[in-house]
Amino acid sequence: MNRLRPNRASIAAIIVALIATASPAHADELEWLEKHDDPKALGWAREKTAEAKTALMALPGYQGILTELQTVLKANAPIADMALMGPRAVRLFRDAANPKGLLQIADRGKDGSPGAWRTVLDVAAYGKAAGKPYALNWGYGSSCLPPAYDRCLLGFSDGGSDELALREFDMKTGDFVAGGFSAPAARAQFAWLDRDNVVIAHTIGASPKTAAGWGAAARLWKRGTDVASAPVIFTAPATDATLQFTRQGSGARAIMTRVIDYSTFEIHSVDAAGKVTKLPLPARLKPFGPLGGTDRHALFQLTEPATINGRSYPGESVMAYDFAPGVKDADRIQLVYAPAEGEVISFFGGYASSKSRVFLPVQKSLKTIVKAAAFGAKGGSVAPIVAGEAGIDLGVASASAADED
């Protein structure tokens, strides 16, 4: 491998030199490049890309390095992330022959493990039929409707754009739903409420936007209606960063998060009738608000000490908000787990959970212990279920918040 080092160093030097020649004395001089669809900006980008390619291809070791990288990529297909969704497992599989990916499902056996994988959507073939270089922006969280997970809202980006065209897809049949939910390309955040209602914030037309360019108006989008004219149920201030939505439990409910900035959040619940209710949670939470939940609880993590309903909780505590009917307002927010000295609970993707348990990866001294926090009629309990050796990362996947799988 030593023979490659000088060439790689030369490539790096040329890239740095190209960047340096393109960099202005003041960053604001390139502000005009921020408009992603500006023909002048796109022309500038193509020109600089061509210059970089010409310089790289002129290097003596270019072809050898290119061949080596192509060989490695073909021999090592990335491992597809797998999600458990009720009765099935789902993954977006990519390899050298399918760089856009194949959306695949597998029925789960009695032991919970997936059986044979079958492709329900070839992303490249769909893009070819649509006449667009589509990429599937596959998100496990709110894309599919629990507890059956048979209907999904798939987001397709044109050439990697952050604007998504949405279409409703039937996971069982492998077909797009005739007359189903469909929206033109826009920056959008959304979550299912029930089979016929979706909460969405988009940037179509003159719909209001946040400071970061995301939709500021939360809308109740009903089946069979035009998303652009869906009624507004909440509007965030234009100074906010974004609105985000997360499906909660198996009932007709979603969590709406006002991302005021990337450390300050305001949490609301939204039901299928479009009713928006602000939850009495602290504003200083771990990004980006809800981190999973059971069928009746939504989970959050404090970034600093907080006093809630007269009770004090340390920073980093994992808290739950209980949506069950009949619970007193003063008892809805409860402590799930407070880290001990030297412990860290952090998982950016949120915490796996079942109908009544939450699984927390607790780290200390480079070791991870997965602890199960259980909710019961007489209070909660926390117990370790598996421990890893130092340096070994552990994770838990759950199939549905509607059962204990």
Short mmCIF file of C-alpha atoms in Angstrom, two decimals:
data_model
loop_
_atom_site.label_atom_id
_atom_site.label_comp_id
_atom_site.label_asym_id
_atom_site.label_seq_id
_atom_site.Cartn_x
_atom_site.Cartn_y
_atom_site.Cartn_z
CA MET A 1 0.00 0.00 0.00
CA ASN A 2 2.97 2.34 0.45
CA ARG A 3 3.22 2.80 -3.30
CA LEU A 4 -0.11 4.63 -3.24
CA ARG A 5 0.74 7.19 -0.61
CA PRO A 6 2.60 9.72 -2.82
CA ASN A 7 -0.19 9.64 -5.38
CA ARG A 8 -2.88 10.07 -2.78
CA ALA A 9 -0.93 12.93 -1.27
CA SER A 10 -0.67 14.53 -4.71
CA ILE A 11 -4.42 14.17 -5.20
CA ALA A 12 -5.08 15.75 -1.82
CA ALA A 13 -2.69 18.61 -2.63
CA ILE A 14 -4.45 19.33 -5.92
CA ILE A 15 -7.88 19.31 -4.26
CA VAL A 16 -6.63 21.74 -1.61
CA ALA A 17 -5.10 23.95 -4.29
CA LEU A 18 -8.32 23.98 -6.30
CA ILE A 19 -10.32 24.90 -3.23
CA ALA A 20 -7.84 27.61 -2.34
CA THR A 21 -8.01 29.18 -5.82
CA ALA A 22 -11.81 29.09 -5.69
CA SER A 23 -12.05 30.56 -2.17
CA PRO A 24 -12.65 34.30 -1.95
CA ALA A 25 -11.17 36.65 0.58
CA HIS A 26 -14.62 36.94 2.15
CA ALA A 27 -17.10 34.06 2.34
CA ASP A 28 -20.01 36.37 1.51
CA GLU A 29 -18.71 36.72 -2.04
CA LEU A 30 -19.99 33.20 -2.72
CA GLU A 31 -23.40 33.70 -1.12
CA TRP A 32 -24.97 33.67 -4.59
CA LEU A 33 -24.11 29.96 -4.82
CA GLU A 34 -26.63 29.06 -2.11
CA LYS A 35 -29.56 28.98 -4.54
CA HIS A 36 -29.50 25.32 -5.50
CA ASP A 37 -31.48 25.80 -8.74
CA ASP A 38 -29.76 28.99 -9.99
CA PRO A 39 -28.42 28.27 -13.53
CA LYS A 40 -25.42 30.54 -12.92
CA ALA A 41 -24.54 28.72 -9.66
CA LEU A 42 -24.97 25.32 -11.32
CA GLY A 43 -22.75 26.40 -14.21
CA TRP A 44 -20.05 27.54 -11.79
CA ALA A 45 -20.23 24.20 -9.95
CA ARG A 46 -19.98 22.23 -13.20
CA GLU A 47 -16.98 24.33 -14.31
CA LYS A 48 -15.11 23.76 -11.02
CA THR A 49 -16.00 20.05 -11.07
CA ALA A 50 -14.60 19.73 -14.58
CA GLU A 51 -11.39 21.51 -13.53
CA ALA A 52 -10.96 19.16 -10.56
CA LYS A 53 -11.61 16.06 -12.70
CA THR A 54 -9.11 17.17 -15.32
CA ALA A 55 -6.44 17.79 -12.68
CA LEU A 56 -7.05 14.46 -10.93
CA MET A 57 -7.14 12.41 -14.13
CA ALA A 58 -3.80 13.89 -15.19
CA LEU A 59 -2.01 12.38 -12.18
CA PRO A 60 0.20 9.33 -12.94
CA GLY A 61 -1.49 7.12 -10.33
CA TYR A 62 -5.08 8.10 -11.11
CA GLN A 63 -6.13 5.04 -13.09
CA GLY A 64 -4.57 2.59 -10.65
CA ILE A 65 -6.27 4.18 -7.66
CA LEU A 66 -9.58 4.34 -9.52
CA THR A 67 -9.38 0.64 -10.40
CA GLU A 68 -8.51 -0.27 -6.82
CA LEU A 69 -11.42 1.71 -5.39
CA GLN A 70 -13.89 0.28 -7.91
CA THR A 71 -12.74 -3.25 -7.06
CA VAL A 72 -13.20 -2.63 -3.32
CA LEU A 73 -16.66 -1.14 -3.83
CA LYS A 74 -17.81 -4.08 -5.92
CA ALA A 75 -16.46 -6.62 -3.45
CA ASN A 76 -17.88 -4.96 -0.35
CA ALA A 77 -21.55 -4.07 -0.64
CA PRO A 78 -22.64 -1.88 2.28
CA ILE A 79 -24.58 -3.67 4.99
CA ALA A 80 -28.20 -2.62 4.72
CA ASP A 81 -29.85 -1.23 7.84
CA MET A 82 -32.73 -3.50 8.79
CA ALA A 83 -35.85 -2.36 10.60
CA LEU A 84 -38.41 -4.56 12.32
CA MET A 85 -41.89 -3.38 11.42
CA GLY A 86 -44.62 -5.45 12.99
CA PRO A 87 -44.91 -8.78 11.11
CA ARG A 88 -42.06 -8.08 8.74
CA ALA A 89 -38.49 -6.85 8.44
CA VAL A 90 -37.63 -4.09 5.96
CA ARG A 91 -34.36 -2.96 4.45
CA LEU A 92 -33.01 -0.81 1.61
CA PHE A 93 -30.41 -3.08 0.01
CA ARG A 94 -27.63 -1.61 -2.12
CA ASP A 95 -24.77 -3.22 -4.03
CA ALA A 96 -22.67 -2.46 -7.12
CA ALA A 97 -25.46 -3.60 -9.43
CA ASN A 98 -28.13 -1.63 -7.55
CA PRO A 99 -26.58 1.63 -6.31
CA LYS A 100 -30.01 3.29 -5.97
CA GLY A 101 -31.18 0.44 -3.80
CA LEU A 102 -33.86 -2.25 -3.63
CA LEU A 103 -36.57 -1.85 -1.01
CA GLN A 104 -37.00 -5.36 0.37
CA ILE A 105 -39.20 -7.06 2.94
CA ALA A 106 -39.10 -10.41 4.72
CA ASP A 107 -41.79 -12.09 6.78
CA ARG A 108 -40.73 -12.78 10.34
CA GLY A 109 -40.89 -16.28 11.77
CA LYS A 110 -42.11 -17.38 15.18
CA ASP A 111 -38.70 -16.59 16.67
CA GLY A 112 -38.83 -13.09 15.19
CA SER A 113 -36.04 -13.57 12.66
CA PRO A 114 -36.59 -12.55 9.01
CA GLY A 115 -37.14 -15.18 6.35
CA ALA A 116 -36.33 -14.88 2.66
CA TRP A 117 -35.99 -11.35 1.35
CA ARG A 118 -38.10 -10.21 -1.59
CA THR A 119 -37.91 -6.94 -3.49
CA VAL A 120 -41.02 -4.75 -3.46
CA LEU A 121 -39.48 -1.69 -5.15
CA ASP A 122 -36.51 -1.23 -7.48
CA VAL A 123 -35.68 2.45 -6.98
CA ALA A 124 -33.66 2.78 -10.21
CA ALA A 125 -36.42 1.16 -12.28
CA TYR A 126 -39.02 3.47 -10.75
CA GLY A 127 -36.86 6.52 -11.48
CA LYS A 128 -36.34 5.39 -15.06
CA ALA A 129 -40.08 4.96 -15.58
CA ALA A 130 -40.70 8.40 -14.06
CA GLY A 131 -37.94 9.98 -16.15
CA LYS A 132 -36.09 11.30 -13.10
CA PRO A 133 -32.83 10.26 -11.34
CA TYR A 134 -34.74 9.45 -8.16
CA ALA A 135 -33.13 8.44 -4.88
CA LEU A 136 -35.29 6.99 -2.11
CA ASN A 137 -35.05 8.98 1.11
CA TRP A 138 -35.87 5.99 3.29
CA GLY A 139 -36.75 6.85 6.87
CA TYR A 140 -37.95 4.16 9.24
CA GLY A 141 -39.49 6.44 11.87
CA SER A 142 -42.70 7.94 10.46
CA SER A 143 -42.67 6.58 6.90
CA CYS A 144 -44.90 3.58 7.62
CA LEU A 145 -48.16 3.37 9.55
CA PRO A 146 -48.19 1.13 12.65
CA PRO A 147 -49.18 -1.36 13.83
CA ALA A 148 -49.56 -3.16 10.47
CA TYR A 149 -46.81 -1.14 8.71
CA ASP A 150 -48.38 -2.04 5.38
CA ARG A 151 -48.81 1.53 4.11
CA CYS A 152 -45.77 3.80 3.75
CA LEU A 153 -45.24 7.33 2.50
CA LEU A 154 -42.10 7.11 0.40
CA GLY A 155 -40.04 10.22 -0.32
CA PHE A 156 -38.15 10.47 -3.61
CA SER A 157 -35.50 13.12 -4.20
CA ASP A 158 -34.57 14.22 -7.70
CA GLY A 159 -30.80 13.81 -8.03
CA GLY A 160 -30.18 14.06 -4.30
CA SER A 161 -32.23 17.22 -3.69
CA ASP A 162 -33.63 17.77 -0.19
CA GLU A 163 -37.03 18.31 -1.82
CA LEU A 164 -39.07 15.11 -1.73
CA ALA A 165 -41.92 13.93 -3.92
CA LEU A 166 -44.18 11.78 -1.72
CA ARG A 167 -46.18 8.72 -2.79
CA GLU A 168 -48.15 6.18 -0.79
CA PHE A 169 -46.88 2.63 -1.17
CA ASP A 170 -48.41 -0.72 -0.23
CA MET A 171 -45.74 -2.94 1.33
CA LYS A 172 -47.85 -6.08 0.97
CA THR A 173 -48.50 -5.81 -2.76
CA GLY A 174 -45.38 -3.88 -3.75
CA ASP A 175 -47.51 -1.29 -5.59
CA PHE A 176 -48.13 2.40 -5.26
CA VAL A 177 -51.63 3.01 -3.93
CA ALA A 178 -54.03 4.12 -6.67
CA GLY A 179 -55.50 7.47 -5.64
CA GLY A 180 -53.38 7.39 -2.49
CA PHE A 181 -51.48 10.18 -0.76
CA SER A 182 -49.25 11.97 -3.27
CA ALA A 183 -47.40 15.27 -3.08
CA PRO A 184 -45.11 17.15 -5.50
CA ALA A 185 -41.46 17.76 -4.71
CA ALA A 186 -40.96 20.06 -1.73
CA ARG A 187 -39.08 20.22 1.54
CA ALA A 188 -41.43 18.29 3.79
CA GLN A 189 -41.71 16.86 7.29
CA PHE A 190 -44.61 14.53 8.02
CA ALA A 191 -46.05 11.69 10.11
CA TRP A 192 -49.04 9.39 9.84
CA LEU A 193 -51.94 10.03 12.23
CA ASP A 194 -54.18 7.21 11.00
CA ARG A 195 -54.91 5.51 7.70
CA ASP A 196 -56.68 8.56 6.28
CA ASN A 197 -54.83 11.46 7.91
CA VAL A 198 -51.25 12.76 7.79
CA VAL A 199 -49.76 15.78 9.53
CA ILE A 200 -47.33 17.58 7.23
CA ALA A 201 -45.36 20.81 6.90
CA HIS A 202 -44.27 21.58 3.33
CA THR A 203 -42.85 24.39 1.19
CA ILE A 204 -45.23 24.12 -1.76
CA GLY A 205 -46.17 27.46 -3.34
CA ALA A 206 -46.49 30.33 -0.91
CA SER A 207 -46.74 28.15 2.21
CA PRO A 208 -44.86 29.92 5.05
CA LYS A 209 -41.29 28.88 5.75
CA THR A 210 -38.93 28.91 8.71
CA ALA A 211 -35.58 30.65 8.87
CA ALA A 212 -33.95 27.43 7.66
CA GLY A 213 -36.26 27.16 4.67
CA TRP A 214 -38.53 24.38 5.98
CA GLY A 215 -42.30 24.47 6.15
CA ALA A 216 -43.58 26.56 9.08
CA ALA A 217 -47.25 25.57 8.77
CA ALA A 218 -48.41 22.20 10.11
CA ARG A 219 -51.33 20.95 8.03
CA LEU A 220 -53.90 18.18 8.42
CA TRP A 221 -53.74 16.31 5.11
CA LYS A 222 -56.75 14.08 4.53
CA ARG A 223 -56.89 11.23 2.06
CA GLY A 224 -58.18 12.31 -1.34
CA THR A 225 -57.38 16.01 -0.85
CA ASP A 226 -54.75 18.33 -2.30
CA VAL A 227 -51.77 18.68 0.03
CA ALA A 228 -51.14 22.27 -1.05
CA SER A 229 -54.52 23.39 0.28
CA ALA A 230 -54.63 21.16 3.37
CA PRO A 231 -55.89 23.21 6.35
CA VAL A 232 -53.29 24.76 8.65
CA ILE A 233 -53.55 23.60 12.27
CA PHE A 234 -50.39 25.29 13.62
CA THR A 235 -47.88 27.86 12.42
CA ALA A 236 -44.38 28.17 13.83
CA PRO A 237 -42.65 31.55 14.00
CA ALA A 238 -40.55 32.36 10.95
CA THR A 239 -37.50 32.52 13.24
CA ASP A 240 -37.70 28.78 14.09
CA ALA A 241 -35.39 26.25 12.45
CA THR A 242 -38.03 23.67 11.49
CA LEU A 243 -41.08 21.66 12.50
CA GLN A 244 -40.62 17.90 12.91
CA PHE A 245 -43.16 15.12 13.38
CA THR A 246 -42.88 11.69 14.96
CA ARG A 247 -45.53 9.00 15.08
CA GLN A 248 -46.41 8.06 18.68
CA GLY A 249 -47.67 4.59 19.65
CA SER A 250 -50.38 2.69 17.81
CA GLY A 251 -53.10 5.28 18.37
CA ALA A 252 -53.98 8.19 16.09
CA ARG A 253 -51.36 10.56 17.45
CA ALA A 254 -48.11 12.24 16.44
CA ILE A 255 -45.59 14.38 18.28
CA MET A 256 -44.84 17.76 16.72
CA THR A 257 -41.56 19.41 17.69
CA ARG A 258 -40.87 23.10 17.24
CA VAL A 259 -37.13 23.18 16.66
CA ILE A 260 -36.61 26.72 17.87
CA ASP A 261 -32.88 26.21 17.57
CA TYR A 262 -30.83 23.05 17.77
CA SER A 263 -30.85 22.95 21.56
CA THR A 264 -34.27 24.43 22.34
CA PHE A 265 -37.54 22.65 21.59
CA GLU A 266 -41.26 23.02 22.17
CA ILE A 267 -43.27 19.78 22.13
CA HIS A 268 -46.90 19.34 21.04
CA SER A 269 -49.18 16.40 20.37
CA VAL A 270 -51.43 16.23 17.29
CA ASP A 271 -54.47 13.97 16.95
CA ALA A 272 -56.34 12.78 13.85
CA ALA A 273 -58.86 15.62 14.17
CA GLY A 274 -56.04 18.16 13.94
CA LYS A 275 -56.14 19.17 17.60
CA VAL A 276 -52.75 20.51 18.74
CA THR A 277 -51.86 20.33 22.44
CA LYS A 278 -48.68 21.78 23.93
CA LEU A 279 -46.96 19.40 26.36
CA PRO A 280 -45.55 20.91 29.60
CA LEU A 281 -41.99 19.77 28.98
CA PRO A 282 -38.76 21.74 29.49
CA ALA A 283 -37.38 23.46 26.42
CA ARG A 284 -33.82 22.22 26.88
CA LEU A 285 -33.96 18.67 25.51
CA LYS A 286 -31.65 16.37 23.58
CA PRO A 287 -32.11 16.72 19.80
CA PHE A 288 -34.61 16.48 18.37
CA GLY A 289 -37.23 16.14 21.06
CA PRO A 290 -38.94 12.73 21.16
CA LEU A 291 -36.57 9.75 21.31
CA GLY A 292 -39.06 6.92 20.90
CA GLY A 293 -41.71 5.61 23.24
CA THR A 294 -44.03 2.83 24.29
CA ASP A 295 -47.62 2.54 23.14
CA ARG A 296 -48.68 5.17 25.71
CA HIS A 297 -45.44 7.02 26.48
CA ALA A 298 -43.22 9.44 24.57
CA LEU A 299 -39.58 9.62 25.67
CA PHE A 300 -37.39 12.70 26.06
CA GLN A 301 -33.97 13.38 27.55
CA LEU A 302 -33.00 16.48 29.51
CA THR A 303 -29.83 18.35 28.62
CA GLU A 304 -29.70 20.17 31.96
CA PRO A 305 -31.28 19.91 35.43
CA ALA A 306 -34.98 20.76 35.42
CA THR A 307 -37.87 21.17 37.84
CA ILE A 308 -41.13 19.65 36.60
CA ASN A 309 -44.36 19.79 38.62
CA GLY A 310 -42.34 20.73 41.69
CA ARG A 311 -39.89 17.82 41.34
CA SER A 312 -36.22 18.24 40.48
CA TYR A 313 -34.45 16.03 37.95
CA PRO A 314 -30.73 15.94 37.03
CA GLY A 315 -29.46 16.67 33.56
CA GLU A 316 -29.28 13.73 31.12
CA SER A 317 -32.34 12.13 32.77
CA VAL A 318 -34.61 10.14 30.45
CA MET A 319 -38.22 11.21 30.98
CA ALA A 320 -41.55 9.85 29.77
CA TYR A 321 -44.81 11.64 29.02
CA ASP A 322 -47.85 9.40 29.62
CA PHE A 323 -50.75 9.85 27.16
CA ALA A 324 -53.04 7.29 28.80
CA PRO A 325 -56.54 8.59 29.56
CA GLY A 326 -57.37 9.07 33.22
CA VAL A 327 -53.82 9.95 34.29
CA LYS A 328 -53.66 13.14 36.35
CA ASP A 329 -51.82 15.99 34.63
CA ALA A 330 -49.38 16.22 37.53
CA ASP A 331 -48.44 12.56 37.04
CA ARG A 332 -48.07 12.47 33.27
CA ILE A 333 -44.34 13.29 33.28
CA GLN A 334 -42.22 10.69 35.05
CA LEU A 335 -38.59 9.77 35.42
CA VAL A 336 -37.47 6.69 33.49
CA TYR A 337 -33.75 6.69 34.27
CA ALA A 338 -31.25 9.10 35.77
CA PRO A 339 -27.63 8.25 34.87
CA ALA A 340 -25.28 7.54 37.75
CA GLU A 341 -21.86 9.17 38.03
CA GLY A 342 -19.80 8.32 34.94
CA GLU A 343 -22.75 6.90 32.97
CA VAL A 344 -23.83 8.19 29.58
CA ILE A 345 -27.10 7.44 27.82
CA SER A 346 -26.94 8.61 24.27
CA PHE A 347 -28.36 7.18 21.09
CA PHE A 348 -29.05 9.64 18.28
CA GLY A 349 -31.58 7.39 16.57
CA GLY A 350 -33.74 7.18 19.69
CA TYR A 351 -34.46 4.29 22.02
CA ALA A 352 -36.03 0.98 21.02
CA SER A 353 -39.23 0.24 22.87
CA SER A 354 -42.10 -2.23 23.08
CA LYS A 355 -45.62 -1.84 24.43
CA SER A 356 -44.45 -1.43 28.03
CA ARG A 357 -40.64 -1.35 28.01
CA VAL A 358 -37.87 0.98 26.86
CA PHE A 359 -34.34 -0.25 26.14
CA LEU A 360 -31.56 2.12 27.13
CA PRO A 361 -27.90 1.72 26.06
CA VAL A 362 -26.06 2.84 29.21
CA GLN A 363 -22.34 3.44 28.68
CA LYS A 364 -19.64 3.61 31.31
CA SER A 365 -15.87 3.09 31.03
CA LEU A 366 -16.25 2.14 27.33
CA LYS A 367 -18.68 -0.65 28.23
CA THR A 368 -22.34 -0.71 27.21
CA ILE A 369 -25.11 -2.29 29.25
CA VAL A 370 -28.58 -2.41 27.72
CA LYS A 371 -31.12 -1.80 30.47
CA ALA A 372 -34.85 -2.34 30.16
CA ALA A 373 -37.08 0.22 31.83
CA ALA A 374 -40.53 -1.26 32.40
CA PHE A 375 -43.78 0.60 33.02
CA GLY A 376 -46.40 -1.00 35.23
CA ALA A 377 -49.56 -0.18 37.14
CA LYS A 378 -47.57 0.17 40.36
CA GLY A 379 -44.68 2.17 38.94
CA GLY A 380 -41.60 1.42 36.89
CA SER A 381 -38.49 -0.68 37.22
CA VAL A 382 -35.10 -0.83 35.50
CA ALA A 383 -33.08 -4.01 34.99
CA PRO A 384 -29.99 -4.89 32.91
CA ILE A 385 -30.64 -7.41 30.14
CA VAL A 386 -27.31 -7.66 28.29
CA ALA A 387 -23.78 -6.35 28.83
CA GLY A 388 -21.02 -5.86 26.27
CA GLU A 389 -17.26 -5.95 26.55
CA ALA A 390 -15.24 -2.74 26.41
CA GLY A 391 -15.28 -1.27 22.93
CA ILE A 392 -18.21 -3.38 21.75
CA ASP A 393 -21.26 -1.38 20.72
CA LEU A 394 -24.68 -2.82 21.55
CA GLY A 395 -28.05 -1.89 20.14
CA VAL A 396 -31.65 -3.06 20.33
CA ALA A 397 -34.34 -3.11 17.63
CA SER A 398 -38.04 -3.36 18.35
CA ALA A 399 -40.83 -4.32 15.97
CA SER A 400 -43.75 -2.31 17.30
CA ALA A 401 -44.86 -0.23 20.26
CA ALA A 402 -48.18 -2.07 20.13
CA ASP A 403 -46.83 -5.37 21.51
CA GLU A 404 -43.85 -6.75 23.43
CA ASP A 405 -41.88 -7.89 20.36
#
